[in-house]
Coordinates of N, CA and C in Angstrom, one line a residue:
X100 N 0.3 3.5 52.1 CA 1.1 3.6 50.9 C 1.7 5.0 50.9
X101 N 3.1 5.0 50.6 CA 3.8 6.3 50.6 C 3.5 7.0 49.3
X102 N 3.9 8.4 49.3 CA 3.7 9.2 48.2 C 4.5 8.7 47.0
X103 N 5.7 8.2 47.2 CA 6.5 7.6 46.2 C 5.8 6.4 45.5
X104 N 5.2 5.5 46.3 CA 4.6 4.4 45.7 C 3.3 4.7 44.9
X105 N 2.6 5.8 45.4 CA 1.4 6.3 44.7 C 1.9 6.9 43.3
X106 N 2.9 7.6 43.3 CA 3.5 8.2 42.1 C 3.9 7.0 41.1
X107 N 4.6 6.1 41.6 CA 5.1 5.0 40.8 C 3.9 4.1 40.1
X108 N 2.8 3.9 41.1 CA 1.7 3.3 40.6 C 1.0 4.0 39.6
X109 N 0.9 5.3 39.6 CA 0.2 6.2 38.7 C 1.0 6.1 37.4
X110 N 2.3 6.2 37.5 CA 3.2 6.1 36.2 C 2.9 4.8 35.6
X111 N 2.9 3.7 36.3 CA 2.8 2.4 35.8 C 1.4 2.2 35.1
X112 N 0.4 2.7 35.8 CA -1.0 2.5 35.2 C -1.1 3.4 34.0
X113 N -0.5 4.5 33.9 CA -0.5 5.4 32.8 C 0.2 4.7 31.6
X114 N 1.4 4.1 31.8 CA 2.2 3.4 30.8 C 1.4 2.2 30.3
X115 N 0.8 1.5 31.3 CA 0.0 0.3 30.8 C -1.2 0.7 29.9
X116 N -1.8 1.8 30.3 CA -3.1 2.3 29.6 C -2.7 2.7 28.3
X117 N -1.5 3.5 28.1 CA -1.0 3.9 26.8 C -0.7 2.7 25.9
X118 N 0.2 1.9 26.4 CA 0.6 0.8 25.5 C -0.6 -0.2 25.2
X119 N -1.5 -0.5 26.1 CA -2.6 -1.3 25.9 C -3.5 -0.6 24.8
X120 N -3.6 0.7 24.8 CA -4.5 1.4 23.8 C -3.8 1.3 22.5
X121 N -2.5 1.5 22.4 CA -1.7 1.3 21.1 C -1.9 0.0 20.6
X122 N -1.8 -1.0 21.5 CA -2.0 -2.4 21.0 C -3.4 -2.7 20.4
X123 N -4.4 -2.1 21.1 CA -5.8 -2.2 20.6 C -6.0 -1.5 19.2
X124 N -5.3 -0.3 19.2 CA -5.4 0.4 17.9 C -4.7 -0.3 16.8
X125 N -3.6 -1.0 17.0 CA -3.0 -1.9 16.0 C -4.0 -3.0 15.6
X126 N -4.7 -3.6 16.5 CA -5.6 -4.7 16.2 C -6.8 -4.1 15.4
X127 N -7.2 -3.0 15.7 CA -8.2 -2.4 14.9 C -7.8 -2.1 13.5
X128 N -6.6 -1.6 13.3 CA -6.1 -1.3 12.0 C -5.9 -2.7 11.2
X129 N -5.5 -3.7 11.8 CA -5.4 -5.0 11.1 C -6.8 -5.5 10.7
X130 N -7.8 -5.3 11.5 CA -9.1 -5.7 11.2 C -9.6 -4.9 10.0
X131 N -9.3 -3.6 9.9 CA -9.6 -2.7 8.8 C -9.0 -3.2 7.5
X132 N -7.7 -3.5 7.5 CA -7.0 -4.0 6.4 C -7.6 -5.3 5.9
X133 N -7.9 -6.2 6.8 CA -8.4 -7.5 6.5 C -9.9 -7.3 5.8
X134 N -10.6 -6.4 6.3 CA -11.9 -6.1 5.7 C -11.8 -5.5 4.3
X135 N -10.8 -4.6 4.1 CA -10.6 -4.1 2.7 C -10.1 -5.2 1.8
X136 N -9.3 -6.1 2.2 CA -8.8 -7.2 1.4 C -10.0 -8.1 1.0
X137 N -10.9 -8.5 2.1 CA -11.9 -9.3 1.7 C -12.9 -8.6 0.7
X138 N -13.1 -7.3 0.8 CA -13.9 -6.6 -0.1 C -13.3 -6.6 -1.5
X139 N -12.0 -6.4 -1.6 CA -11.3 -6.4 -2.9 C -11.4 -7.9 -3.5
X140 N -11.2 -8.8 -2.7 CA -11.2 -10.2 -3.3 C -12.6 -10.5 -3.8
X141 N -13.6 -10.1 -3.0 CA -15.1 -10.2 -3.4 C -15.4 -9.6 -4.7
X142 N -14.8 -8.3 -4.9 CA -15.0 -7.5 -6.2 C -14.4 -8.3 -7.4
X143 N -13.4 -9.0 -7.2 CA -12.8 -9.7 -8.4 C -13.7 -10.8 -8.9
X144 N -14.7 -11.3 -8.1 CA -15.6 -12.3 -8.5 C -16.8 -11.8 -9.1
X145 N -17.0 -10.4 -9.2 CA -18.2 -9.8 -9.7 C -18.1 -9.7 -11.3
X146 N -19.1 -9.6 -12.0 CA -19.1 -9.4 -13.4 C -18.3 -8.2 -13.8
X147 N -17.6 -8.2 -15.0 CA -16.8 -7.1 -15.4 C -17.6 -5.9 -15.6
X148 N -17.0 -4.7 -15.4 CA -17.6 -3.5 -15.7 C -17.1 -3.0 -17.1
X149 N -17.8 -2.0 -17.6 CA -17.4 -1.5 -18.9 C -17.0 0.0 -18.9
X150 N -16.7 0.6 -20.0 CA -16.2 2.0 -20.0 C -17.2 2.9 -19.5
X151 N -18.5 2.7 -19.6 CA -19.6 3.5 -19.2 C -19.4 3.7 -17.6
X152 N -19.2 2.6 -17.0 CA -19.1 2.6 -15.5 C -17.9 3.4 -15.0
X153 N -16.8 3.3 -15.7 CA -15.6 4.1 -15.4 C -15.9 5.6 -15.7
X154 N -16.5 5.9 -16.7 CA -16.8 7.3 -17.0 C -17.7 7.9 -16.0
X155 N -18.6 7.0 -15.5 CA -19.6 7.6 -14.5 C -19.1 7.7 -13.1
X156 N -18.0 7.1 -12.8 CA -17.4 7.1 -11.5 C -16.7 8.5 -11.3
X157 N -17.3 9.4 -10.6 CA -16.8 10.7 -10.3 C -16.2 10.9 -8.9
X158 N -16.9 10.4 -8.0 CA -16.4 10.6 -6.6 C -15.6 9.5 -6.1
X159 N -14.9 9.7 -5.0 CA -14.1 8.6 -4.4 C -14.9 7.4 -4.0
X160 N -16.1 7.7 -3.5 CA -17.0 6.5 -3.0 C -17.4 5.7 -4.3
X161 N -17.6 6.4 -5.4 CA -17.9 5.6 -6.6 C -16.8 4.9 -7.2
X162 N -15.7 5.4 -7.2 CA -14.4 4.8 -7.5 C -14.1 3.6 -6.6
X163 N -14.3 3.8 -5.3 CA -14.0 2.7 -4.4 C -14.9 1.5 -4.6
X164 N -16.2 1.7 -5.1 CA -17.1 0.7 -5.4 C -16.7 -0.1 -6.6
X165 N -15.8 0.5 -7.5 CA -15.3 -0.3 -8.6 C -13.9 -0.9 -8.4
X166 N -13.3 -0.6 -7.2 CA -11.9 -1.1 -6.9 C -11.8 -2.6 -7.1
X167 N -10.8 -3.1 -7.9 CA -10.5 -4.4 -8.1 C -11.6 -5.2 -9.0
X168 N -12.6 -4.5 -9.4 CA -13.6 -5.1 -10.5 C -12.8 -5.3 -11.7
X169 N -13.2 -6.4 -12.3 CA -12.7 -6.8 -13.7 C -13.3 -5.7 -14.7
X170 N -12.5 -5.4 -15.7 CA -13.1 -4.4 -16.7 C -12.5 -4.9 -18.1
X171 N -13.4 -4.6 -19.1 CA -13.1 -4.9 -20.5 C -13.2 -3.6 -21.2
X172 N -12.2 -3.1 -22.0 CA -12.3 -1.9 -22.7 C -11.9 -2.0 -24.2
X173 N -12.3 -1.1 -25.0 CA -11.9 -1.1 -26.3 C -11.5 0.4 -26.6
X174 N -10.3 0.6 -27.3 CA -9.9 1.9 -27.6 C -8.6 1.9 -28.4
X175 N -7.9 3.0 -28.4 CA -6.7 3.2 -29.1 C -5.6 3.7 -28.1
X176 N -4.3 3.3 -28.1 CA -3.3 3.8 -27.2 C -2.9 5.1 -27.7
X177 N -2.6 6.0 -26.7 CA -2.0 7.3 -26.9 C -0.5 7.1 -26.6
X178 N 0.1 6.4 -27.6 CA 1.5 6.0 -27.3 C 2.5 7.0 -26.9
X179 N 2.3 8.1 -27.5 CA 3.3 9.2 -27.3 C 3.4 9.7 -25.9
X180 N 2.3 9.4 -25.0 CA 2.2 9.8 -23.7 C 2.5 8.7 -22.7
X181 N 3.3 7.7 -23.2 CA 3.7 6.6 -22.3 C 4.7 7.1 -21.3
X182 N 4.5 6.6 -20.1 CA 5.4 6.9 -18.9 C 5.9 5.6 -18.3
X183 N 7.2 5.7 -18.0 CA 7.9 4.6 -17.4 C 8.1 4.8 -15.9
X184 N 7.5 4.0 -15.0 CA 7.6 4.3 -13.6 C 8.7 3.5 -13.1
X185 N 9.7 4.2 -12.6 CA 11.0 3.6 -12.2 C 10.9 2.8 -10.9
X186 N 11.9 2.0 -10.6 CA 12.2 1.2 -9.4 C 11.0 0.3 -9.0
X187 N 10.4 -0.3 -10.0 CA 9.3 -1.2 -9.8 C 9.9 -2.6 -10.0
X188 N 9.5 -3.5 -9.1 CA 10.0 -5.0 -9.2 C 8.9 -5.9 -9.7
X189 N 9.3 -7.0 -10.3 CA 8.4 -8.1 -10.6 C 9.3 -9.3 -10.6
X190 N 8.9 -10.3 -9.9 CA 9.7 -11.5 -9.7 C 11.1 -11.2 -9.2
X191 N 11.3 -10.2 -8.2 CA 12.5 -9.8 -7.7 C 13.4 -9.1 -8.6
X192 N 13.1 -8.7 -9.7 CA 13.8 -8.0 -10.7 C 13.4 -6.6 -10.8
X193 N 14.3 -5.7 -10.9 CA 14.1 -4.3 -11.0 C 13.8 -3.8 -12.4
X194 N 12.8 -2.9 -12.6 CA 12.6 -2.3 -13.9 C 11.5 -1.3 -13.8
X195 N 10.6 -1.2 -14.8 CA 9.6 -0.2 -15.0 C 8.3 -0.7 -15.0
X196 N 7.2 -0.1 -14.4 CA 5.9 -0.2 -14.9 C 5.6 0.7 -16.0
X197 N 4.9 0.2 -17.0 CA 4.7 1.0 -18.3 C 3.2 1.4 -18.2
X198 N 3.1 2.7 -18.2 CA 1.7 3.3 -18.1 C 1.4 4.1 -19.4
X199 N 0.3 3.7 -20.1 CA -0.1 4.5 -21.4 C -1.5 4.7 -21.3
X200 N -1.9 6.0 -21.7 CA -3.4 6.4 -21.8 C -4.0 5.5 -22.9
X201 N -5.2 5.1 -22.7 CA -6.1 4.5 -23.6 C -7.2 5.3 -24.0
X202 N -7.4 5.8 -25.2 CA -8.4 6.6 -25.7 C -9.7 5.7 -26.0
X203 N -10.7 5.8 -25.1 CA -11.8 4.9 -25.2 C -12.6 5.2 -26.5
X204 N -13.3 4.1 -27.0 CA -14.1 4.2 -28.2 C -15.1 5.4 -28.0
X205 N -15.3 6.2 -28.8 CA -16.2 7.4 -28.7 C -15.5 8.6 -28.6
X206 N -14.2 8.6 -28.1 CA -13.3 9.7 -28.0 C -13.5 10.7 -26.9
X207 N -14.5 10.5 -26.0 CA -14.8 11.4 -25.0 C -14.0 11.4 -23.7
X208 N -13.1 10.2 -23.6 CA -12.4 10.1 -22.3 C -11.3 9.1 -22.6
X209 N -10.2 9.4 -21.8 CA -9.1 8.5 -21.7 C -8.9 7.9 -20.4
X210 N -8.3 6.7 -20.3 CA -8.0 6.1 -19.0 C -6.6 5.7 -19.1
X211 N -5.9 5.9 -17.9 CA -4.5 5.5 -17.9 C -4.5 4.0 -17.5
X212 N -3.6 3.2 -18.3 CA -3.6 1.9 -18.1 C -2.1 1.4 -17.7
X213 N -2.0 0.8 -16.6 CA -0.7 0.1 -16.2 C -0.7 -1.2 -17.1
X214 N 0.1 -1.1 -18.2 CA 0.1 -2.2 -19.1 C 0.9 -3.4 -18.8
X215 N 2.0 -3.2 -17.9 CA 2.8 -4.3 -17.4 C 4.2 -3.8 -17.0
X216 N 5.1 -4.7 -16.9 CA 6.4 -4.4 -16.4 C 7.4 -4.8 -17.4
X217 N 8.4 -4.1 -17.4 CA 9.6 -4.3 -18.4 C 10.9 -4.2 -17.7
X218 N 11.9 -4.9 -17.9 CA 13.2 -4.7 -17.3 C 14.0 -3.5 -17.8
X219 N 14.8 -2.9 -17.0 CA 15.5 -1.7 -17.5 C 16.9 -2.1 -17.9
X220 N 17.5 -1.2 -18.6 CA 18.9 -1.3 -19.0 C 19.8 -0.8 -18.0
X221 N 20.6 -1.6 -17.4 CA 21.4 -1.1 -16.3 C 22.8 -0.5 -16.7
X222 N 23.1 -0.7 -18.0 CA 24.2 0.0 -18.6 C 23.9 1.4 -18.9
X223 N 22.7 1.7 -19.2 CA 22.3 3.0 -19.5 C 21.0 3.3 -18.9
X224 N 20.9 3.9 -17.7 CA 19.6 3.9 -16.9 C 18.6 5.0 -17.5
X225 N 19.1 5.7 -18.5 CA 18.2 6.7 -19.2 C 17.6 6.0 -20.5
X226 N 18.1 4.9 -20.8 CA 17.6 4.2 -22.0 C 16.2 3.8 -21.8
X227 N 15.3 4.0 -22.8 CA 13.9 3.6 -22.7 C 13.7 2.1 -23.3
X228 N 13.1 1.2 -22.6 CA 13.0 -0.2 -23.1 C 12.1 -0.1 -24.3
X229 N 12.2 -1.2 -25.1 CA 11.5 -1.4 -26.2 C 10.1 -2.0 -25.8
X230 N 9.0 -1.3 -26.2 CA 7.6 -1.8 -25.8 C 6.8 -1.6 -27.1
X231 N 6.1 -2.7 -27.5 CA 5.3 -2.6 -28.7 C 3.9 -2.0 -28.3
X232 N 3.6 -0.9 -29.0 CA 2.4 -0.1 -28.7 C 1.6 -0.1 -30.1
X233 N 0.6 -1.1 -30.3 CA -0.1 -1.1 -31.5 C -0.9 0.1 -31.8
X234 N -0.9 0.4 -33.2 CA -1.6 1.8 -33.5 C -3.0 1.7 -33.7
X235 N -3.5 0.5 -33.9 CA -4.9 0.3 -34.3 C -5.7 0.1 -33.0
X236 N -7.0 -0.3 -33.2 CA -7.9 -0.5 -32.0 C -7.5 -1.8 -31.3
X237 N -7.5 -1.7 -30.0 CA -7.1 -2.8 -29.1 C -8.2 -3.1 -28.0
X238 N -8.2 -4.2 -27.6 CA -9.2 -4.7 -26.5 C -8.2 -4.9 -25.2
X239 N -8.6 -4.3 -24.2 CA -7.8 -4.4 -23.0 C -8.6 -4.9 -21.8
X240 N -8.2 -6.0 -21.2 CA -8.8 -6.6 -20.0 C -8.0 -6.3 -18.8
X241 N -8.6 -6.0 -17.7 CA -7.8 -5.7 -16.5 C -8.7 -5.6 -15.3
X242 N -8.1 -4.9 -14.2 CA -8.9 -4.6 -13.1 C -8.8 -3.2 -12.7
X243 N -9.8 -2.7 -12.1 CA -9.9 -1.2 -11.8 C -9.1 -0.9 -10.5
X244 N -8.3 0.2 -10.6 CA -7.6 0.7 -9.4 C -8.0 2.1 -9.2
X245 N -8.0 2.5 -7.9 CA -8.5 3.9 -7.6 C -7.3 4.8 -7.8
X246 N -6.0 4.3 -7.8 CA -4.9 5.2 -8.0 C -3.7 4.5 -8.6
X247 N -2.7 5.1 -9.0 CA -1.5 4.5 -9.5 C -0.6 4.2 -8.2
X248 N -0.2 2.9 -8.1 CA 0.7 2.5 -6.9 C 1.9 3.4 -7.0
X249 N 2.2 3.9 -5.7 CA 3.3 4.9 -5.7 C 4.4 4.5 -4.7
X250 N 5.6 5.0 -4.9 CA 6.7 4.8 -4.0 C 7.1 6.1 -3.4
X251 N 8.0 6.0 -2.3 CA 8.3 7.2 -1.6 C 9.2 8.0 -2.5
X252 N 9.0 9.3 -2.5 CA 9.9 10.2 -3.4 C 10.2 11.4 -2.6
X253 N 11.4 11.9 -2.8 CA 12.0 13.1 -2.0 C 11.4 14.4 -2.5
X254 N 10.9 14.5 -3.7 CA 10.4 15.8 -4.1 C 9.3 15.5 -5.2
X255 N 8.9 16.6 -5.8 CA 7.9 16.5 -6.9 C 8.6 15.9 -8.1
X256 N 7.7 15.3 -9.0 CA 8.2 14.6 -10.1 C 8.4 15.5 -11.2
X257 N 9.4 15.4 -12.0 CA 9.7 16.3 -13.1 C 9.1 15.7 -14.4
X258 N 8.7 16.4 -15.3 CA 8.1 15.9 -16.6 C 9.1 15.0 -17.3
X259 N 8.7 14.1 -17.9 CA 9.6 13.2 -18.7 C 9.1 11.8 -18.8
X260 N 9.6 10.9 -19.7 CA 9.0 9.6 -19.9 C 9.4 8.7 -18.7
X261 N 10.6 8.9 -17.9 CA 10.9 8.2 -16.8 C 10.6 9.0 -15.5
X262 N 9.8 8.3 -14.6 CA 9.3 9.0 -13.4 C 9.3 8.0 -12.2
X263 N 9.4 8.5 -11.0 CA 9.2 7.6 -9.9 C 7.8 7.4 -9.6
X264 N 7.0 8.4 -9.7 CA 5.5 8.2 -9.4 C 4.8 9.0 -10.5
X265 N 3.5 8.9 -10.5 CA 2.6 9.7 -11.4 C 1.4 10.2 -10.7
X266 N 1.3 11.5 -10.6 CA 0.1 12.1 -10.0 C -0.9 12.3 -11.1
X267 N -2.0 11.6 -11.0 CA -3.0 11.6 -12.1 C -3.5 12.9 -12.5
X268 N -4.0 13.7 -11.6 CA -4.5 15.2 -11.8 C -3.3 16.0 -12.5
X269 N -2.2 15.9 -11.9 CA -1.1 16.7 -12.6 C -0.7 16.2 -14.0
X270 N -0.8 14.9 -14.1 CA -0.5 14.3 -15.4 C -1.5 14.7 -16.4
X271 N -2.8 14.8 -16.0 CA -3.9 15.2 -16.9 C -3.7 16.7 -17.4
X272 N -3.3 17.5 -16.4 CA -3.0 18.9 -16.7 C -1.8 19.0 -17.7
X273 N -0.8 18.3 -17.4 CA 0.4 18.3 -18.2 C 0.2 17.9 -19.6
X274 N -0.6 16.9 -19.9 CA -0.9 16.4 -21.2 C -2.1 16.9 -21.9
X275 N -3.0 17.5 -21.1 CA -4.1 18.0 -21.7 C -5.1 16.9 -22.0
X276 N -5.0 15.6 -21.5 CA -5.9 14.5 -21.9 C -7.0 14.5 -21.0
X277 N -8.2 14.2 -21.4 CA -9.3 14.0 -20.5 C -9.3 12.8 -19.8
X278 N -8.4 12.7 -18.8 CA -8.3 11.4 -18.0 C -9.4 11.2 -17.1
X279 N -9.8 9.9 -17.0 CA -10.7 9.5 -15.9 C -10.0 9.4 -14.5
X280 N -10.8 9.4 -13.5 CA -10.1 9.3 -12.2 C -9.7 7.9 -11.9
X281 N -10.2 6.9 -12.6 CA -9.8 5.5 -12.3 C -8.6 5.1 -13.1
X282 N -7.9 4.1 -12.7 CA -6.7 3.6 -13.4 C -7.1 2.1 -13.6
X283 N -6.6 1.5 -14.7 CA -6.7 0.1 -15.0 C -5.5 -0.6 -15.1
X284 N -5.4 -1.7 -14.4 CA -4.2 -2.5 -14.3 C -4.4 -3.7 -15.3
X285 N -3.7 -3.7 -16.5 CA -4.0 -4.7 -17.5 C -3.6 -6.1 -17.0
X286 N -4.4 -7.1 -17.2 CA -4.1 -8.5 -16.9 C -3.9 -9.4 -18.0
X287 N -3.6 -10.6 -17.9 CA -3.4 -11.5 -18.9 C -1.9 -12.0 -19.0
X288 N -1.6 -12.8 -19.9 CA -0.4 -13.2 -20.2 C 0.6 -12.2 -20.7
X289 N 1.9 -12.5 -20.7 CA 2.9 -11.5 -21.3 C 2.6 -11.2 -22.8
X290 N 2.9 -10.0 -23.1 CA 2.7 -9.6 -24.5 C 3.1 -8.2 -24.8
X291 N 3.5 -7.9 -26.0 CA 3.9 -6.5 -26.3 C 5.3 -6.1 -25.6
X292 N 6.0 -7.1 -25.3 CA 7.2 -6.9 -24.6 C 7.1 -6.6 -23.1
X293 N 5.9 -7.0 -22.5 CA 5.6 -6.7 -21.2 C 5.3 -7.9 -20.3
X294 N 5.6 -8.0 -19.1 CA 5.1 -9.0 -18.2 C 4.1 -8.5 -17.3
X295 N 3.1 -9.4 -17.0 CA 1.9 -9.0 -16.2 C 1.7 -9.9 -14.9
X296 N 2.8 -10.3 -14.3 CA 2.7 -11.1 -13.2 C 2.6 -10.2 -12.0
X297 N 1.5 -9.5 -11.9 CA 1.3 -8.5 -10.8 C 1.3 -9.1 -9.4
X298 N 1.7 -8.4 -8.4 CA 1.7 -8.9 -7.0 C 0.3 -9.3 -6.6
X299 N 0.2 -10.3 -5.8 CA -1.1 -10.8 -5.3 C -1.6 -9.8 -4.3
X300 N -2.9 -9.7 -4.1 CA -3.5 -8.8 -3.1 C -3.2 -9.3 -1.8
X301 N -2.6 -8.4 -0.9 CA -2.3 -8.8 0.4 C -2.8 -7.7 1.4
X302 N -3.2 -8.1 2.6 CA -3.8 -7.1 3.5 C -2.7 -6.3 4.3
X303 N -1.6 -6.9 4.5 CA -0.5 -6.1 5.2 C -0.9 -6.1 6.7
X304 N -1.9 -6.9 7.1 CA -2.3 -6.9 8.6 C -1.3 -7.6 9.4
X305 N -0.4 -8.4 8.9 CA 0.6 -9.1 9.7 C 1.5 -8.0 10.5
X306 N 1.8 -6.9 9.8 CA 2.7 -5.9 10.4 C 1.9 -5.3 11.7
X307 N 0.6 -5.1 11.6 CA -0.1 -4.6 12.6 C -0.2 -5.5 13.8
X308 N -0.4 -6.8 13.5 CA -0.4 -7.8 14.6 C 0.9 -7.9 15.3
X309 N 2.0 -7.7 14.5 CA 3.3 -7.7 15.1 C 3.5 -6.6 16.0
X310 N 3.1 -5.3 15.6 CA 3.1 -4.2 16.5 C 2.3 -4.3 17.7
X311 N 1.1 -4.9 17.5 CA 0.2 -5.1 18.6 C 0.8 -6.0 19.7
X312 N 1.4 -7.0 19.3 CA 2.1 -7.9 20.1 C 3.2 -7.2 21.0
X313 N 3.9 -6.3 20.2 CA 5.0 -5.6 20.9 C 4.5 -4.7 22.0
X314 N 3.4 -3.9 21.6 CA 2.7 -3.0 22.6 C 2.1 -3.8 23.8
X315 N 1.4 -4.9 23.5 CA 0.9 -5.6 24.6 C 2.0 -6.2 25.6
X316 N 3.2 -6.7 24.9 CA 4.2 -7.2 25.7 C 4.9 -6.1 26.6
X317 N 4.9 -4.9 26.0 CA 5.5 -3.7 26.8 C 4.6 -3.5 28.0
X318 N 3.3 -3.5 27.7 CA 2.2 -3.3 28.7 C 2.4 -4.3 29.9
X319 N 2.5 -5.6 29.5 CA 2.7 -6.6 30.4 C 4.1 -6.4 31.2
X320 N 5.1 -6.0 30.5 CA 6.4 -5.8 31.2 C 6.3 -4.7 32.2
X321 N 5.6 -3.6 31.9 CA 5.5 -2.5 32.9 C 4.7 -2.9 34.1
X322 N 3.7 -3.8 33.9 CA 2.9 -4.2 35.0 C 3.7 -5.2 35.8
X323 N 4.5 -6.1 35.1 CA 5.3 -7.1 35.9 C 6.4 -6.4 36.6
X324 N 7.0 -5.5 36.1 CA 8.2 -4.7 36.8 C 7.6 -4.0 38.0
X325 N 6.4 -3.3 37.9 CA 5.9 -2.7 39.1 C 5.6 -3.7 40.2
X326 N 4.9 -4.8 39.8 CA 4.6 -5.8 40.9 C 5.8 -6.4 41.5
X327 N 6.8 -6.6 40.7 CA 8.0 -7.2 41.3 C 8.8 -6.2 42.2
X328 N 9.0 -5.0 41.8 CA 9.7 -4.1 42.5 C 8.9 -3.4 43.7
X329 N 7.6 -3.3 43.5 CA 6.8 -2.6 44.5 C 6.0 -3.5 45.4
X330 N 5.8 -4.8 45.0 CA 5.0 -5.7 45.9 C 5.9 -7.0 46.3
X331 N 6.5 -7.6 45.3 CA 7.1 -8.9 45.6 C 8.4 -8.7 46.4
X332 N 9.3 -7.8 46.0 CA 10.5 -7.6 46.6 C 10.3 -7.0 48.0
X333 N 9.5 -6.0 48.3 CA 9.2 -5.6 49.7 C 8.7 -6.7 50.6
X334 N 7.8 -7.5 50.1 CA 7.3 -8.6 50.9 C 8.4 -9.6 51.2
X335 N 9.3 -9.9 50.3 CA 10.4 -10.8 50.5 C 11.3 -10.3 51.6
X336 N 11.5 -8.9 51.5 CA 12.5 -8.3 52.6 C 11.7 -8.3 54.0
X337 N 10.4 -8.1 53.9 CA 9.7 -8.2 55.3 C 9.8 -9.6 55.9
X338 N 9.6 -10.6 55.0 CA 9.6 -12.0 55.4 C 11.1 -12.4 56.0
X339 N 12.1 -11.9 55.2 CA 13.5 -12.1 55.6 C 13.8 -11.5 57.0
X340 N 13.2 -10.3 57.2 CA 13.5 -9.6 58.4 C 12.7 -10.3 59.6
X341 N 11.5 -10.7 59.3 CA 10.8 -11.4 60.4 C 11.4 -12.8 60.8
X342 N 12.1 -13.4 59.8 CA 12.8 -14.7 60.1 C 14.0 -14.4 60.9
X343 N 14.7 -13.3 60.5 CA 15.9 -12.9 61.3 C 15.7 -12.6 62.7
X344 N 14.6 -12.0 62.9 CA 14.3 -11.5 64.3 C 13.9 -12.7 65.1

């Protein structure tokens, strides 16, 4: 075997090793996402948690154990601190997610609640939609989230009622509210001017499987091209030469 063929073989093997490794990594990511989805779906079937469980969850591990658990809370809305998260869709319509802190009974802690979705005013993009925020005691049913769902943003969020995203620690410092680390996504039928047809839980593993297929296909292509140009074609030339002689 010539030095050129040894070099090409090394390059082909390296390319196949890299692409096959990337394919396996994508399969592993898909498996991780499916495991997370299975855990979240299982959490939805567990008994509801209460305010004490939310208050006690301090670490990410403790929060993770409560993720997607159903929750039942009683408290009062801190309506003046409502935030409208922009560019959120529901039913293929664009609007806002409405987030309002709920002061839990006892007054020792607040929890941010994603109350639902409301359409925006496209004639005046700065106009705030009308949302009914009861002043008295309310009961809220929902599911526990470990963070507020976010969208890509070009820079830090400026304070104001309309925002692209909300960073919970920064929002707590801004408002001075004793916010818990958990977030609650309110569930149930429409009410208070809000819709609550939240997206279903999905793993997103399909994207990883697609990428894995592409990497494995590239791996097979590299191997196939090497075999064709360095093995099959030379053998065909040798056979043709032997027949001609």
